[in-house]
mmCIF file with all atom_site columns, C-alpha atoms in Angstrom:
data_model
loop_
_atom_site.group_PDB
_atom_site.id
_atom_site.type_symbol
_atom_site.label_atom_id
_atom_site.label_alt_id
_atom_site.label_comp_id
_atom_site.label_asym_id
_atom_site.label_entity_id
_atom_site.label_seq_id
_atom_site.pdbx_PDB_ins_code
_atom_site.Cartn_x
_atom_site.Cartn_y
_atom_site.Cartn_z
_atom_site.occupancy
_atom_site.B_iso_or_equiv
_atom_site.pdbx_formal_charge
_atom_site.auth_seq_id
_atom_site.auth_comp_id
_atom_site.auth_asym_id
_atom_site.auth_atom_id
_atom_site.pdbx_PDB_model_num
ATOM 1   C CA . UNK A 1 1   ? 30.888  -3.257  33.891 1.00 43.00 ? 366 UNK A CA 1
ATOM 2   C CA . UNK A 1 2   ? 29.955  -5.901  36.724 1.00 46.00 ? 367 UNK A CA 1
ATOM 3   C CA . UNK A 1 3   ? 29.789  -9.385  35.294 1.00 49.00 ? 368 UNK A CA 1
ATOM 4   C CA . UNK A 1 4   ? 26.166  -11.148 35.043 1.00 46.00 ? 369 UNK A CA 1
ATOM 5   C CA . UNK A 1 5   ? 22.891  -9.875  35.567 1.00 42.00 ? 370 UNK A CA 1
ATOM 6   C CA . UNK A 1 6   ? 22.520  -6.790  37.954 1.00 40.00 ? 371 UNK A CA 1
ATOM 7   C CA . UNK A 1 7   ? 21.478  -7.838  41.750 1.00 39.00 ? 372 UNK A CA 1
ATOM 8   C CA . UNK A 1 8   ? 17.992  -6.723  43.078 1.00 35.00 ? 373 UNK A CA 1
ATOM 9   C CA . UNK A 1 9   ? 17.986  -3.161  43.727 1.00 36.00 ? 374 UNK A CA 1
ATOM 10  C CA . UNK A 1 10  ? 20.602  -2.086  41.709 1.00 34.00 ? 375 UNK A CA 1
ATOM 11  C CA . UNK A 1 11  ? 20.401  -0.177  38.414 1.00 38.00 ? 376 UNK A CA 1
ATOM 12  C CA . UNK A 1 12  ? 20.945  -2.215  35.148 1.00 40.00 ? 377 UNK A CA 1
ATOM 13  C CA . UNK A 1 13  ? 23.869  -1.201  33.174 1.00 44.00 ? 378 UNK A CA 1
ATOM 14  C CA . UNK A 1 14  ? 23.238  1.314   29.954 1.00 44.00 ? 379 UNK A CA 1
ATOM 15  C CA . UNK A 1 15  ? 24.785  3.151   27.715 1.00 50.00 ? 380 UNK A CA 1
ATOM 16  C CA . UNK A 1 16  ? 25.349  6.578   28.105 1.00 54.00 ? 381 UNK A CA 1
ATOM 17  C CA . UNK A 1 17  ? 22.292  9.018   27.519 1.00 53.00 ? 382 UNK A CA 1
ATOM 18  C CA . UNK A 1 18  ? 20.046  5.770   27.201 1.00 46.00 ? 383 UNK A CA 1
ATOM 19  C CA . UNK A 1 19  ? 16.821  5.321   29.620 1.00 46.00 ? 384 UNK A CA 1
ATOM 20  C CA . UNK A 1 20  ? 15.326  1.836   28.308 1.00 47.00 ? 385 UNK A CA 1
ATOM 21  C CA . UNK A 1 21  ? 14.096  0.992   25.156 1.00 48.00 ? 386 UNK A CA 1
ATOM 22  C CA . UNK A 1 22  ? 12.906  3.641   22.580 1.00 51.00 ? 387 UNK A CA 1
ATOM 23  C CA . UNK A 1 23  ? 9.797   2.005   21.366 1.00 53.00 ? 388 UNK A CA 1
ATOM 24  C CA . UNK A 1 24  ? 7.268   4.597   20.366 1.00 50.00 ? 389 UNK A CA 1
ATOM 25  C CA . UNK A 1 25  ? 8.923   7.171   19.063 1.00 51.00 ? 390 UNK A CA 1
ATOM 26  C CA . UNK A 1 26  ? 8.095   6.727   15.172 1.00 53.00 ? 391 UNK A CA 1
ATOM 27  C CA . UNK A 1 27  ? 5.000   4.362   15.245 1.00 54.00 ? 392 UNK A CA 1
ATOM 28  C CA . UNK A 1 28  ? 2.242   6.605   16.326 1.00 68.00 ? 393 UNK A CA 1
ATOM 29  C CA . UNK A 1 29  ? -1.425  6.283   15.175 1.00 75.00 ? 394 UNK A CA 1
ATOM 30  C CA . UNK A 1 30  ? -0.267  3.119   13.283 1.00 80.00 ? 395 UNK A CA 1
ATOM 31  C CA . UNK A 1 31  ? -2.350  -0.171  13.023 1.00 83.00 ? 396 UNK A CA 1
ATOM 32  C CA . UNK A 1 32  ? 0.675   -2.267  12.369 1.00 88.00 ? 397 UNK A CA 1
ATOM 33  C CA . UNK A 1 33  ? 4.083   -1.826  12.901 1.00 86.00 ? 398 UNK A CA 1
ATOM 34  C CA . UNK A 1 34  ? 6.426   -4.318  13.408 1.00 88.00 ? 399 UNK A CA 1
ATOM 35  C CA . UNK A 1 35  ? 10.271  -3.487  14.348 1.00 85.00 ? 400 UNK A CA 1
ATOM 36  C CA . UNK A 1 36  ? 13.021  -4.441  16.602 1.00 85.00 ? 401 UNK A CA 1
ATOM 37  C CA . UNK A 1 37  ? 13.926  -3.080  19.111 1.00 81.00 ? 402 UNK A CA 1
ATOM 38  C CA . UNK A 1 38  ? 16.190  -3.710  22.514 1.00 80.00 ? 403 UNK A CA 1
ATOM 39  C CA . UNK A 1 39  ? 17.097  -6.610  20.813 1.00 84.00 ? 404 UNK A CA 1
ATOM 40  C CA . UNK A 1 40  ? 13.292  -7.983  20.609 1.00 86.00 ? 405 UNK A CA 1
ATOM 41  C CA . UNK A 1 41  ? 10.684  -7.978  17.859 1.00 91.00 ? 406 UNK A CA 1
ATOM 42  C CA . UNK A 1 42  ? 7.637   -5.981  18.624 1.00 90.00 ? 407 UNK A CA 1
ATOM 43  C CA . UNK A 1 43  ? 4.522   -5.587  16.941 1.00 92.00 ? 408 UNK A CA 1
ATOM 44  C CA . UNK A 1 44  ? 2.525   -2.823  17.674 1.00 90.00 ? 409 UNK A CA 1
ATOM 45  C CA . UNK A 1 45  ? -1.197  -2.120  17.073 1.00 90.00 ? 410 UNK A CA 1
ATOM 46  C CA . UNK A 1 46  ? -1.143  2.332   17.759 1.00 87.00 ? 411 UNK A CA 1
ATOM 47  C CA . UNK A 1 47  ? -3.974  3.453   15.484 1.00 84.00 ? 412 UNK A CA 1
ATOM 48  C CA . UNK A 1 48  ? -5.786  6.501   17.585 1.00 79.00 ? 413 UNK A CA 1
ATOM 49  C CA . UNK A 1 49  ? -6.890  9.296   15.850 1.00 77.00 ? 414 UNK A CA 1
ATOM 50  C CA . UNK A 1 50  ? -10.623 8.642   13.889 1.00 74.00 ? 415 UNK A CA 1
ATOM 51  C CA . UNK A 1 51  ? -12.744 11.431  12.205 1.00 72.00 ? 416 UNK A CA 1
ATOM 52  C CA . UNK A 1 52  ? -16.437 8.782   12.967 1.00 71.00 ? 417 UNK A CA 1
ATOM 53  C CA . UNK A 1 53  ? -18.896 10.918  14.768 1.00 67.00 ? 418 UNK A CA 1
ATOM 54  C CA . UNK A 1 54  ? -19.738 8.869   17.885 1.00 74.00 ? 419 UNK A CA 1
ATOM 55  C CA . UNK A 1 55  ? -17.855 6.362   20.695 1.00 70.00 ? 420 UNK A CA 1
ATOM 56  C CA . UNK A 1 56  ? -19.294 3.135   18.865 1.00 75.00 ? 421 UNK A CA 1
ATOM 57  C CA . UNK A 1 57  ? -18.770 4.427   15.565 1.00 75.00 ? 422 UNK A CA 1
ATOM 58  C CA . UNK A 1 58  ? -14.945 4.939   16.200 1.00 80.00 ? 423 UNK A CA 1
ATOM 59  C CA . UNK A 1 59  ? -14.746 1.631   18.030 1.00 83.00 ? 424 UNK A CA 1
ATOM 60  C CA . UNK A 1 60  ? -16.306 -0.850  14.893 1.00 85.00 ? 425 UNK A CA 1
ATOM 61  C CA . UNK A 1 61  ? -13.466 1.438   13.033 1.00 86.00 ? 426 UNK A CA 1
ATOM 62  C CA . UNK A 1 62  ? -10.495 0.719   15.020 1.00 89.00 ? 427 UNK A CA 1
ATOM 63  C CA . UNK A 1 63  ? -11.661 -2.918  16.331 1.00 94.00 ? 428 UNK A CA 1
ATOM 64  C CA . UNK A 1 64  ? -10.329 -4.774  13.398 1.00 94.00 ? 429 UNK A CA 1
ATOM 65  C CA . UNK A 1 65  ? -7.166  -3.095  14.002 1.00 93.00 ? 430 UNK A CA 1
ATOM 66  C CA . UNK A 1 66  ? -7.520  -4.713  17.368 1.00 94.00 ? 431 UNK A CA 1
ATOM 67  C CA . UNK A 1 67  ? -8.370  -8.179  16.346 1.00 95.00 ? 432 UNK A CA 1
ATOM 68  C CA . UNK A 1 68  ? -5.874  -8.885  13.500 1.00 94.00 ? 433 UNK A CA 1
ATOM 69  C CA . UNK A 1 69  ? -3.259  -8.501  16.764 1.00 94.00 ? 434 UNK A CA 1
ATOM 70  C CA . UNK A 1 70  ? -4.978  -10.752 18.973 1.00 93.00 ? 435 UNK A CA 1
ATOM 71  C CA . UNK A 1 71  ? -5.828  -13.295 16.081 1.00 92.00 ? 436 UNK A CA 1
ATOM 72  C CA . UNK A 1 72  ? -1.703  -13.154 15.650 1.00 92.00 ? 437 UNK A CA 1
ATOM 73  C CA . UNK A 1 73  ? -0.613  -13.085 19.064 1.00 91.00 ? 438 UNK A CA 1
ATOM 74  C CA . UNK A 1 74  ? -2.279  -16.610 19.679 1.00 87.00 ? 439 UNK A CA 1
ATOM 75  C CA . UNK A 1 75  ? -0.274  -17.893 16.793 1.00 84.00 ? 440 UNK A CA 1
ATOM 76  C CA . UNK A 1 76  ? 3.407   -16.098 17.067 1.00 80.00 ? 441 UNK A CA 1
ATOM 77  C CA . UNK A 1 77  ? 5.260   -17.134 19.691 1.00 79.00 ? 442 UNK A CA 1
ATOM 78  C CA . UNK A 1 78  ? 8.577   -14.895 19.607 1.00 86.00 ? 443 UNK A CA 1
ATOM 79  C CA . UNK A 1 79  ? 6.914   -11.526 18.702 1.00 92.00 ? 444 UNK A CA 1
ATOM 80  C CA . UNK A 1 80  ? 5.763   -9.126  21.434 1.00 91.00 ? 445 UNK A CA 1
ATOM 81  C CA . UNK A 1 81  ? 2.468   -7.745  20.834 1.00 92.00 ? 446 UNK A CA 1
ATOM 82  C CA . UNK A 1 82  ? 1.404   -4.667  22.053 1.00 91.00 ? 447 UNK A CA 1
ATOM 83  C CA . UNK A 1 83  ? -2.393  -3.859  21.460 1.00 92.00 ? 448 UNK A CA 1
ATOM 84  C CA . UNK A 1 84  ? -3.998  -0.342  22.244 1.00 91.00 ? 449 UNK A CA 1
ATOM 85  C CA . UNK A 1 85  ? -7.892  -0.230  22.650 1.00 90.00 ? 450 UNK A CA 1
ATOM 86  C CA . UNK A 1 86  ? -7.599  3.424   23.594 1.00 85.00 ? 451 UNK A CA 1
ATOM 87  C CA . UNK A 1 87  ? -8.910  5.620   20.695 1.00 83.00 ? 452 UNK A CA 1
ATOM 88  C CA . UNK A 1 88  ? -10.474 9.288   20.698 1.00 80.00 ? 453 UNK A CA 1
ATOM 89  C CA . UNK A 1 89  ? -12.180 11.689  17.680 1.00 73.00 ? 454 UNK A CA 1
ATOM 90  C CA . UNK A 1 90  ? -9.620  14.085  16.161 1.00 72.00 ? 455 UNK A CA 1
ATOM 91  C CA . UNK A 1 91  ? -10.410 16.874  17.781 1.00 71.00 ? 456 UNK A CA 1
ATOM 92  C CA . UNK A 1 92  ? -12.153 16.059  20.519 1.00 70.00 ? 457 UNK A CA 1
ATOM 93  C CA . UNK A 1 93  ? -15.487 16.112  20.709 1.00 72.00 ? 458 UNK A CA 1
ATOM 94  C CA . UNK A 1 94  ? -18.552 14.995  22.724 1.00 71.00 ? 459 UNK A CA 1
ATOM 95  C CA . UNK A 1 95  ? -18.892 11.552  22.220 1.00 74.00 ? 460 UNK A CA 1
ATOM 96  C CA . UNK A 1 96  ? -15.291 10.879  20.816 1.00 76.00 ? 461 UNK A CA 1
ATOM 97  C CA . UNK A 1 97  ? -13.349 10.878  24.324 1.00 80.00 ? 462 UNK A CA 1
ATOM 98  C CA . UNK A 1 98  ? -11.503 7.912   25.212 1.00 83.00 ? 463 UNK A CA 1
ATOM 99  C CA . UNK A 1 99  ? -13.918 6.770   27.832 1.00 84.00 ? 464 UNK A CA 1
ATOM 100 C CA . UNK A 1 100 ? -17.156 7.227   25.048 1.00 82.00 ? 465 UNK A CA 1
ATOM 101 C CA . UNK A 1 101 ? -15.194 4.864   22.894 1.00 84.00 ? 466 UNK A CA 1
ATOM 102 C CA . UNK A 1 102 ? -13.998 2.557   25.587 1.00 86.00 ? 467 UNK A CA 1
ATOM 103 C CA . UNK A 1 103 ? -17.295 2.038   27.314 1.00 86.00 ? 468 UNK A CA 1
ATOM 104 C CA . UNK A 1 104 ? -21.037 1.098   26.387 1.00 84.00 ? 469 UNK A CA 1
ATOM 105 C CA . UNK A 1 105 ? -22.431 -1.797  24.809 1.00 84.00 ? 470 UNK A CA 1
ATOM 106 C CA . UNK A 1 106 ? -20.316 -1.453  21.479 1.00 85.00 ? 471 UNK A CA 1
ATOM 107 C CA . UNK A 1 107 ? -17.217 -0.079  23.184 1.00 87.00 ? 472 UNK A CA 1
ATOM 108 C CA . UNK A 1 108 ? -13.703 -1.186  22.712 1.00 89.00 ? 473 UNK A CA 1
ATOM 109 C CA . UNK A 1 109 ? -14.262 -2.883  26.317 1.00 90.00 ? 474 UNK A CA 1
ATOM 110 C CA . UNK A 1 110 ? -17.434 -4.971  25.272 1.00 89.00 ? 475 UNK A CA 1
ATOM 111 C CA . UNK A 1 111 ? -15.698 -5.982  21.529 1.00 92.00 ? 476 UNK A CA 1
ATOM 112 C CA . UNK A 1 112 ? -12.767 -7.607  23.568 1.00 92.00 ? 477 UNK A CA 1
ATOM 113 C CA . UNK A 1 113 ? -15.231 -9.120  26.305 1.00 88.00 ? 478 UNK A CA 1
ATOM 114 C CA . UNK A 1 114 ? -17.004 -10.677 23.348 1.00 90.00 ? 479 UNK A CA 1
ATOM 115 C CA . UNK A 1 115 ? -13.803 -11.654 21.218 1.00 91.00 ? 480 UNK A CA 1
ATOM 116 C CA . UNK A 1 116 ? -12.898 -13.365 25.065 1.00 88.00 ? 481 UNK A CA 1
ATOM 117 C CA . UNK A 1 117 ? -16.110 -14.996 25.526 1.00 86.00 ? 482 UNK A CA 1
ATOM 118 C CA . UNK A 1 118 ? -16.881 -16.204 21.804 1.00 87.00 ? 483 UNK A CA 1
ATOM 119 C CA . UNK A 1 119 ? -13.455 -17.196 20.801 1.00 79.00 ? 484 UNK A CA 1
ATOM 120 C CA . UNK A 1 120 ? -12.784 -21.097 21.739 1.00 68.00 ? 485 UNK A CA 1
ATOM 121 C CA . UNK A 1 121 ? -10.646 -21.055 24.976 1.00 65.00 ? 486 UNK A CA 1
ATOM 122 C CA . UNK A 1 122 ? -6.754  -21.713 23.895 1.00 66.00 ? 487 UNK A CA 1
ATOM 123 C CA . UNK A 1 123 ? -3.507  -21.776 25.813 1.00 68.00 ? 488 UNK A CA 1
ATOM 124 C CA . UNK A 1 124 ? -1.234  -18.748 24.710 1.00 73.00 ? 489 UNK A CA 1
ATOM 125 C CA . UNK A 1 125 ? -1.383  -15.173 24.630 1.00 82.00 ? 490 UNK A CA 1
ATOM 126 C CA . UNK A 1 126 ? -2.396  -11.909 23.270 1.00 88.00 ? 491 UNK A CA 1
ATOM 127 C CA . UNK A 1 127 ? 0.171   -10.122 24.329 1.00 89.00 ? 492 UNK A CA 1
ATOM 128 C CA . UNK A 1 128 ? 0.258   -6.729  26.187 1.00 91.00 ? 493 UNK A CA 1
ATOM 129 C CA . UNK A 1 129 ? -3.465  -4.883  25.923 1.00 91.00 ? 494 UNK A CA 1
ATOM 130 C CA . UNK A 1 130 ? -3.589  -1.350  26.875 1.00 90.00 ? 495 UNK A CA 1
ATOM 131 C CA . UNK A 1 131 ? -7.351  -0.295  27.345 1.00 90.00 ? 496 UNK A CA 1
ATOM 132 C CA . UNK A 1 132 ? -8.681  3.070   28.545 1.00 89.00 ? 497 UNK A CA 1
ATOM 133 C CA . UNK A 1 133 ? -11.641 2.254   31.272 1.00 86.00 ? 498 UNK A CA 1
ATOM 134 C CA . UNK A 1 134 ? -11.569 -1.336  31.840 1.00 83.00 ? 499 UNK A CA 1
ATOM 135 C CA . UNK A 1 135 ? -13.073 -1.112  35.499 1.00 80.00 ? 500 UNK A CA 1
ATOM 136 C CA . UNK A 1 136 ? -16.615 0.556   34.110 1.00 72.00 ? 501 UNK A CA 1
ATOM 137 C CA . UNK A 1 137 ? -19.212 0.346   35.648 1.00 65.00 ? 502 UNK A CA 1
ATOM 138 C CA . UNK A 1 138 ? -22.090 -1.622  34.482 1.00 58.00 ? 503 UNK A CA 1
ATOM 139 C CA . UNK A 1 139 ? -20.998 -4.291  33.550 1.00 55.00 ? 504 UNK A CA 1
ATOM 140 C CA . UNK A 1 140 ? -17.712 -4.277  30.525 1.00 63.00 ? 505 UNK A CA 1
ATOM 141 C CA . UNK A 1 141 ? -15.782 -4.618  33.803 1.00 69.00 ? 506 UNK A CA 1
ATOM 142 C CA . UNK A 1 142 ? -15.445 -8.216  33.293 1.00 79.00 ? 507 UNK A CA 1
ATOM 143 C CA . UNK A 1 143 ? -12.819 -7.987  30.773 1.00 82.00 ? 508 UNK A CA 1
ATOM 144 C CA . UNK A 1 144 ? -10.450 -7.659  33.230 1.00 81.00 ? 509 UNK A CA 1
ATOM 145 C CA . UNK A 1 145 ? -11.717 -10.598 35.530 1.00 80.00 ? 510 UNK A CA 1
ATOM 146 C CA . UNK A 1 146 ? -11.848 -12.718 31.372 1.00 82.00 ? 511 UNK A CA 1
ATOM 147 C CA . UNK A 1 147 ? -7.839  -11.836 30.871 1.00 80.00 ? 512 UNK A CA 1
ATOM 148 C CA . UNK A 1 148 ? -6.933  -12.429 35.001 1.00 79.00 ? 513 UNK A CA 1
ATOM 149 C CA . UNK A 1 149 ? -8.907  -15.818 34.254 1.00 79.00 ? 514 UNK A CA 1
ATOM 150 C CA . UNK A 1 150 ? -6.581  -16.907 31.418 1.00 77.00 ? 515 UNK A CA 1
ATOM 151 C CA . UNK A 1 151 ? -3.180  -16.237 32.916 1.00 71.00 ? 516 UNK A CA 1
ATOM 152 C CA . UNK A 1 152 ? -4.193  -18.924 35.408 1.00 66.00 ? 517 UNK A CA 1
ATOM 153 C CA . UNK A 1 153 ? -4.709  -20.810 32.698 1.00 64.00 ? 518 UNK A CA 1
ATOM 154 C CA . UNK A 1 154 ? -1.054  -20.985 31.593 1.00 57.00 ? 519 UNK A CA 1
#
């Protein structure tokens, strides 16, 4: 095994019959799960599956899910967080797609716009936010231009 880290281009060494880091593999449709793993600690917001009728209804369900991440992420400095606003109705029906629950006025998109908008500015992080939809149209868009907007500020 070459000494040091591997040069650009090349292929990082691994064990045999490895490909990365298992991370997901026993944490699904879990609000919080914390666990090491590739040597890190990771804390993982995964809750998906909701029986609420409607996109908004699912989204004031799983949005404290979503919060109690961010709300820690500002505060923990060695933990990687790993936040998923994606959600969907179990089956799926009309109006519990991802994109229902994502978008509208009381979507996952607009609850982290506000929690962006309301929430004092700080220097930090929230960690890594996976979102279904962040580019709709009409206006929830701006979530993505509020998280660009405070990387520059670090």
């Amino acid at each position: 095994m070459p000494d040091g880290p591997p040069r650009r281009g090349s292929e990082a060494p691994r064990r045999p019959g490895t490909a990365g880091i298992k991370v997901f593999g026993d944490i699904e449709d879990k609000p919080d799960e914390t666990f090491k793993a590739g040597g890190a600690t990771m804390r993982v917001q995964n809750a998906y599956e909701y029986r609420q009728s409607a996109g908004s209804y699912i989204a004031a369900a799983k949005w404290p899910n979503v919060k109690t991440l961010l709300d820690a992420a500002k505060t923990t400095g060695s933990t990687w967080f790993i936040n998923f606003t994606s959600a969907s109705h179990s089956p799926p029906t009309l109006g519990g797609y991802p994109l229902d629950i994502a978008w509208g006025n009381w979507g996952m998109n607009a609850l982290l716009c506000r929690y962006l908008v309301t929430n004092p500015p700080f220097k930090g992080r929230l960690g890594t936010i996976l979102m279904d939809g962040p580019e709709e149209p009409g206006g929830n868009a701006m979530v993505c231009h509020l998280l660009i907007a405070m990387n520059e500020q670090l």
